[in-house]
Coordinates of C-alpha atoms in Angstrom, one line a residue:
X1 CA 0.0 0.0 0.0
X2 CA 1.2 3.5 -0.8
X3 CA -0.2 6.1 1.7
X4 CA -3.8 5.0 1.1
X5 CA -5.1 6.1 4.4
X6 CA -5.8 9.3 6.2
X7 CA -3.8 9.0 9.4
X8 CA -3.3 11.0 12.6
X9 CA -0.5 11.1 15.1
X10 CA -1.0 9.6 18.6
X11 CA 1.8 9.8 21.2
X12 CA 2.9 6.6 22.8
X13 CA 5.1 6.8 25.9
X14 CA 6.7 3.9 27.7
X15 CA 6.0 3.3 31.4
X16 CA 9.3 4.9 32.5
X17 CA 8.9 7.8 30.1
X18 CA 12.1 6.9 28.4
X19 CA 10.4 6.3 25.0
X20 CA 8.1 8.7 23.3
X21 CA 6.9 7.9 19.8
X22 CA 4.6 9.7 17.4
X23 CA 2.5 6.8 16.1
X24 CA 0.5 7.1 12.9
X25 CA -3.0 5.8 13.5
X26 CA -6.1 5.3 11.5
X27 CA -9.4 3.5 12.0
X28 CA -7.9 0.1 11.2
X29 CA -4.4 -0.1 12.8
X30 CA -1.4 1.8 14.2
X31 CA 1.8 2.1 12.1
X32 CA 5.4 2.3 13.1
X33 CA 8.5 2.7 10.9
X34 CA 11.5 0.3 11.3
X35 CA 13.3 3.1 13.2
X36 CA 10.4 3.4 15.6
X37 CA 10.2 -0.3 16.1
X38 CA 13.9 -0.3 16.8
X39 CA 13.4 2.4 19.4
X40 CA 10.4 0.8 20.9
X41 CA 12.1 -2.6 21.5
X42 CA 15.6 -1.2 22.3
X43 CA 17.2 -3.2 19.4
X44 CA 19.4 -1.8 16.6
X45 CA 17.8 -1.3 13.3
X46 CA 19.7 -4.1 11.6
X47 CA 18.2 -6.6 14.0
X48 CA 14.7 -5.3 13.4
X49 CA 15.2 -5.3 9.6
X50 CA 16.3 -8.9 9.8
X51 CA 13.2 -9.9 11.8
X52 CA 11.0 -8.1 9.3
X53 CA 12.6 -9.9 6.4
X54 CA 12.2 -13.2 8.1
X55 CA 8.6 -12.9 9.1
X56 CA 7.6 -12.1 5.5
X57 CA 9.9 -14.8 4.1
X58 CA 8.3 -17.3 6.6
X59 CA 4.8 -16.4 5.3
X60 CA 3.8 -15.3 8.8
X61 CA 2.3 -12.1 7.3
X62 CA 1.5 -10.9 3.8
X63 CA 3.6 -7.8 3.2
X64 CA 1.0 -6.0 1.0
X65 CA -1.6 -6.2 3.8
X66 CA 0.6 -4.9 6.6
X67 CA 2.9 -2.3 5.1
X68 CA 2.0 1.2 4.0
X69 CA 4.2 4.0 2.8
X70 CA 3.7 7.4 4.5
X71 CA 5.2 10.8 3.5
X72 CA 7.7 11.6 6.2
X73 CA 9.8 14.8 6.6
X74 CA 13.4 13.9 7.4
X75 CA 16.0 15.9 9.4
X76 CA 17.2 17.5 6.1
X77 CA 13.8 19.0 5.6
X78 CA 12.9 16.9 2.6
X79 CA 9.9 14.6 2.4
X80 CA 10.3 10.9 1.7
X81 CA 8.0 7.9 1.4
X82 CA 8.9 5.7 4.4
X83 CA 7.6 2.1 4.9
X84 CA 5.5 1.7 8.1
X85 CA 4.3 -1.5 9.6
X86 CA 1.0 -2.2 11.3
X87 CA 0.2 -3.6 14.7
X88 CA 0.4 -7.2 13.7
X89 CA 4.0 -6.7 12.5
X90 CA 5.0 -4.8 15.7
X91 CA 3.6 -7.6 17.9
X92 CA 5.3 -10.3 15.8
X93 CA 8.7 -8.5 16.0
X94 CA 8.2 -7.9 19.7
X95 CA 7.7 -11.7 20.2
X96 CA 10.8 -12.5 18.2
X97 CA 13.0 -10.1 20.2
X98 CA 11.3 -11.1 23.4
X99 CA 10.4 -7.6 24.5
X100 CA 7.9 -7.0 27.3
X101 CA 7.3 -3.5 25.8
X102 CA 5.4 -5.2 23.0
X103 CA 2.6 -6.2 25.4
X104 CA 2.3 -2.6 26.7
X105 CA 2.3 -1.2 23.2
X106 CA -0.4 -3.7 22.1
X107 CA -2.6 -2.6 25.1
X108 CA -2.1 1.1 24.2
X109 CA -2.9 0.5 20.6
X110 CA -6.1 -1.4 21.4
X111 CA -7.3 1.5 23.4
X112 CA -6.5 3.9 20.6
X113 CA -8.3 1.8 18.0
X114 CA -11.3 1.3 20.3
X115 CA -11.7 5.1 20.6
X116 CA -11.5 5.4 16.8
X117 CA -14.3 2.9 16.4
X118 CA -16.5 4.8 18.9
X119 CA -15.8 8.1 17.2
X120 CA -16.6 6.5 13.9
X121 CA -20.1 5.4 15.0
X122 CA -21.5 9.0 14.8
X123 CA -20.1 9.5 11.3
X124 CA -21.4 6.1 10.1
X125 CA -24.8 6.9 11.4
X126 CA -24.7 10.1 9.3
X127 CA -23.7 8.0 6.3
X128 CA -26.4 5.4 6.9
X129 CA -29.0 8.2 7.1
X130 CA -27.9 9.3 3.6
X131 CA -27.9 5.8 2.3
X132 CA -31.4 5.3 3.7
X133 CA -32.7 8.2 1.7
X134 CA -31.3 6.7 -1.5
X135 CA -32.7 3.3 -0.7
X136 CA -36.1 4.8 -0.1
X137 CA -36.0 6.2 -3.6
X138 CA -34.9 2.8 -4.9
X139 CA -37.7 1.1 -3.0
X140 CA -40.1 2.8 -5.4
X141 CA -38.5 1.1 -8.3
X142 CA -39.4 -1.9 -10.5
X143 CA -37.0 -4.7 -11.5
X144 CA -35.9 -2.4 -14.3
X145 CA -33.7 -0.7 -11.8
X146 CA -32.1 -3.7 -10.2
X147 CA -29.1 -4.0 -12.5
X148 CA -28.1 -0.4 -11.9
X149 CA -28.5 -0.2 -8.2
X150 CA -25.0 -1.4 -7.5
X151 CA -23.5 1.1 -9.9
X152 CA -25.5 3.9 -8.3
X153 CA -24.4 3.0 -4.8
X154 CA -20.8 2.4 -5.7
X155 CA -20.8 5.9 -7.2
X156 CA -22.4 7.4 -4.2
X157 CA -20.6 5.6 -1.3
X158 CA -17.1 7.0 -1.9
X159 CA -18.4 10.5 -1.4
X160 CA -19.9 9.7 1.9
X161 CA -16.5 10.0 3.6
X162 CA -16.8 13.8 3.3
X163 CA -20.2 14.0 4.9
X164 CA -20.7 16.5 7.7
X165 CA -23.8 18.2 9.2
X166 CA -26.0 19.4 6.3
X167 CA -29.3 21.1 6.4
X168 CA -32.1 18.5 6.0
X169 CA -29.5 15.8 5.4
X170 CA -28.5 16.9 2.0
X171 CA -25.2 16.1 0.2
X172 CA -22.8 18.9 -0.7
X173 CA -21.9 18.5 -4.4
X174 CA -18.2 18.2 -5.3
X175 CA -16.3 20.7 -7.3
X176 CA -16.5 20.3 -11.0
X177 CA -15.1 21.4 -14.4
X178 CA -15.6 24.7 -16.2
X179 CA -17.8 24.3 -19.4
X180 CA -16.0 24.5 -22.7
X181 CA -19.1 24.0 -24.9
X182 CA -22.6 25.5 -24.8
X183 CA -25.7 23.5 -25.4
X184 CA -28.2 25.4 -27.6
X185 CA -31.9 24.6 -28.1
X186 CA -31.2 23.5 -31.6
X187 CA -28.5 21.1 -30.3
X188 CA -31.0 19.6 -27.8
X189 CA -33.6 19.3 -30.5
X190 CA -31.1 17.5 -32.8
X191 CA -30.2 15.0 -30.0
X192 CA -33.9 14.2 -29.3
X193 CA -34.6 13.8 -33.0
X194 CA -31.7 11.4 -33.3
X195 CA -33.1 9.3 -30.4
X196 CA -36.6 9.5 -31.8
X197 CA -35.3 7.8 -35.0
X198 CA -34.6 4.7 -32.9
X199 CA -38.3 4.5 -32.0
X200 CA -40.2 5.0 -35.3
X201 CA -43.5 3.5 -33.9
X202 CA -43.6 5.9 -31.0
X203 CA -45.4 8.8 -32.7
X204 CA -45.5 11.0 -29.5
X205 CA -41.8 10.6 -28.8
X206 CA -40.0 14.0 -28.8
X207 CA -43.1 16.0 -29.5
X208 CA -42.6 19.2 -27.5
X209 CA -45.1 20.6 -25.0
X210 CA -45.0 24.3 -25.6
X211 CA -41.7 26.0 -25.0
X212 CA -40.7 23.8 -22.0
X213 CA -37.6 22.3 -23.7
X214 CA -36.4 25.8 -24.7
X215 CA -37.0 26.9 -21.1
X216 CA -35.0 24.1 -19.7
X217 CA -32.0 24.9 -21.8
X218 CA -32.2 28.5 -20.8
X219 CA -32.5 27.5 -17.1
X220 CA -29.3 25.5 -17.3
X221 CA -27.5 28.7 -18.3
X222 CA -29.3 31.1 -16.1
X223 CA -27.4 33.5 -13.9
X224 CA -28.0 36.0 -11.1
X225 CA -26.1 39.2 -10.3
X226 CA -23.6 38.4 -13.0
X227 CA -22.9 34.9 -11.7
X228 CA -23.8 31.5 -13.3
X229 CA -26.2 29.6 -11.0
X230 CA -24.8 26.3 -12.4
X231 CA -21.1 27.1 -13.0
X232 CA -19.7 23.7 -13.7
X233 CA -20.2 21.0 -16.4
X234 CA -21.4 18.6 -13.7
X235 CA -23.8 21.2 -12.3
X236 CA -25.3 21.8 -15.7
X237 CA -25.4 18.2 -16.8
X238 CA -27.1 17.0 -13.5
X239 CA -29.7 19.8 -13.7
X240 CA -30.3 19.2 -17.4
X241 CA -31.1 15.5 -16.8
X242 CA -33.2 16.3 -13.8
X243 CA -35.3 19.0 -15.5
X244 CA -36.0 17.0 -18.7
X245 CA -37.1 14.0 -16.6
X246 CA -39.2 15.9 -14.1
X247 CA -40.6 18.8 -16.1
X248 CA -41.9 16.6 -18.9
X249 CA -41.1 19.0 -21.8
X250 CA -42.0 16.2 -24.3
X251 CA -45.3 14.3 -24.8
X252 CA -43.3 11.0 -24.6
X253 CA -39.6 9.9 -24.3
X254 CA -38.6 12.3 -21.5
X255 CA -36.4 9.8 -19.7
X256 CA -34.7 8.5 -22.8
X257 CA -34.1 12.0 -24.1
X258 CA -32.8 13.2 -20.7
X259 CA -30.2 10.4 -20.6
X260 CA -29.2 11.1 -24.2
X261 CA -28.8 14.9 -23.6
X262 CA -26.9 14.2 -20.4
X263 CA -24.3 12.0 -22.3
X264 CA -24.2 14.4 -25.2
X265 CA -23.5 17.4 -22.9
X266 CA -20.8 15.6 -21.0
X267 CA -19.1 14.3 -24.2
X268 CA -19.0 17.8 -25.8
X269 CA -17.5 19.2 -22.6
X270 CA -14.8 16.5 -22.5
X271 CA -15.8 14.9 -19.2
X272 CA -17.7 11.8 -20.3
X273 CA -14.6 9.7 -19.6
X274 CA -11.9 10.0 -17.0
X275 CA -8.2 10.5 -17.8
X276 CA -7.8 6.7 -18.5
X277 CA -10.7 6.7 -20.9
X278 CA -13.1 5.0 -18.6
X279 CA -16.7 6.2 -18.6
X280 CA -17.5 8.3 -15.5
X281 CA -20.9 6.8 -15.3
X282 CA -21.9 3.3 -16.6
X283 CA -24.9 2.6 -18.8
X284 CA -26.5 0.7 -16.0
X285 CA -25.9 3.5 -13.5
X286 CA -27.3 6.1 -16.0
X287 CA -30.5 4.1 -16.5
X288 CA -30.9 3.6 -12.8
X289 CA -30.3 7.2 -11.8
X290 CA -32.6 8.4 -14.5
X291 CA -35.4 6.2 -13.2
X292 CA -34.6 7.2 -9.6
X293 CA -35.0 10.9 -10.6
X294 CA -38.3 10.0 -12.2
X295 CA -39.5 8.4 -9.0
X296 CA -38.1 10.9 -6.6
X297 CA -40.1 13.4 -4.7
X298 CA -39.7 17.1 -5.8
X299 CA -38.2 17.8 -2.3
X300 CA -35.5 15.3 -3.1
X301 CA -34.2 17.4 -6.0
X302 CA -31.0 18.5 -4.2
X303 CA -30.2 14.9 -3.2
X304 CA -30.7 13.7 -6.8
X305 CA -28.5 16.5 -8.2
X306 CA -25.8 16.0 -5.7
X307 CA -25.9 12.2 -6.2
X308 CA -25.4 12.7 -10.0
X309 CA -22.5 15.1 -9.5
X310 CA -20.8 12.7 -7.0
X311 CA -21.1 9.9 -9.5
X312 CA -19.5 12.0 -12.2
X313 CA -16.8 13.2 -9.9
X314 CA -15.9 9.6 -9.0
X315 CA -14.6 10.8 -5.6
X316 CA -12.9 8.5 -3.1
X317 CA -12.7 11.1 -0.5

């Protein structure tokens, strides 16, 4: 692992006060460098390094599961990636060097981790509340949604790590990209006509109801006091999909047209795929979220918009 975890520093002190270590901690374990293990057990680093090599060579522990690299500032002021070892490694080395300090360190680490678990309960309750709201929308679905549910939740869950107290339990949308292309009414009309060609027997498909479609395109680009109300590509795309689905600007084909406009808008603004060429939102997820929007209550608009934006952002934070 290469610094995959958000860590904090906890201070460990030996019973006699002779040893004080700044120990990296996270919700899963505590982490010490080889130098810190050497100091903890009062053995030179070469001895500790030998035991580390042996316990991995013996298959006692899997290196990939118990080693992480953290950015550490050295005495020369430069920052280096330094290997750190989790509690299982520390205990194993302590056993090999026959150090009583290993028992005390394990007891201390257990207390630290227990505190992390308790502190995590409140955050997890917040996350579960948000998930519950999504599930309630999904519960209104038919089997047509089932294949996309996993994609929707996998796109939503990474963003839950950044949840805090929000008014009415809403989700704060992530930052997005500045638009490089502008959707016009004629562009939207052309997309809908293209989709309509796929359904020649649906005579009501794409037939506009008044100027509603033109109004939606204008809404996506509306501003106030000289500022764009929907400043990012993700903002505009999410609201475009939502409004076409919920405002029913067409006699038929609103959901299909909304999904097509959503993809068209993202593609022309260069954000349909990530830097590796992978789609930011899968076909299943797009179908599922479009149906979720259709079934959502109007008061859930902010939740649906933010959910769409988080899926596009693909955040793991």
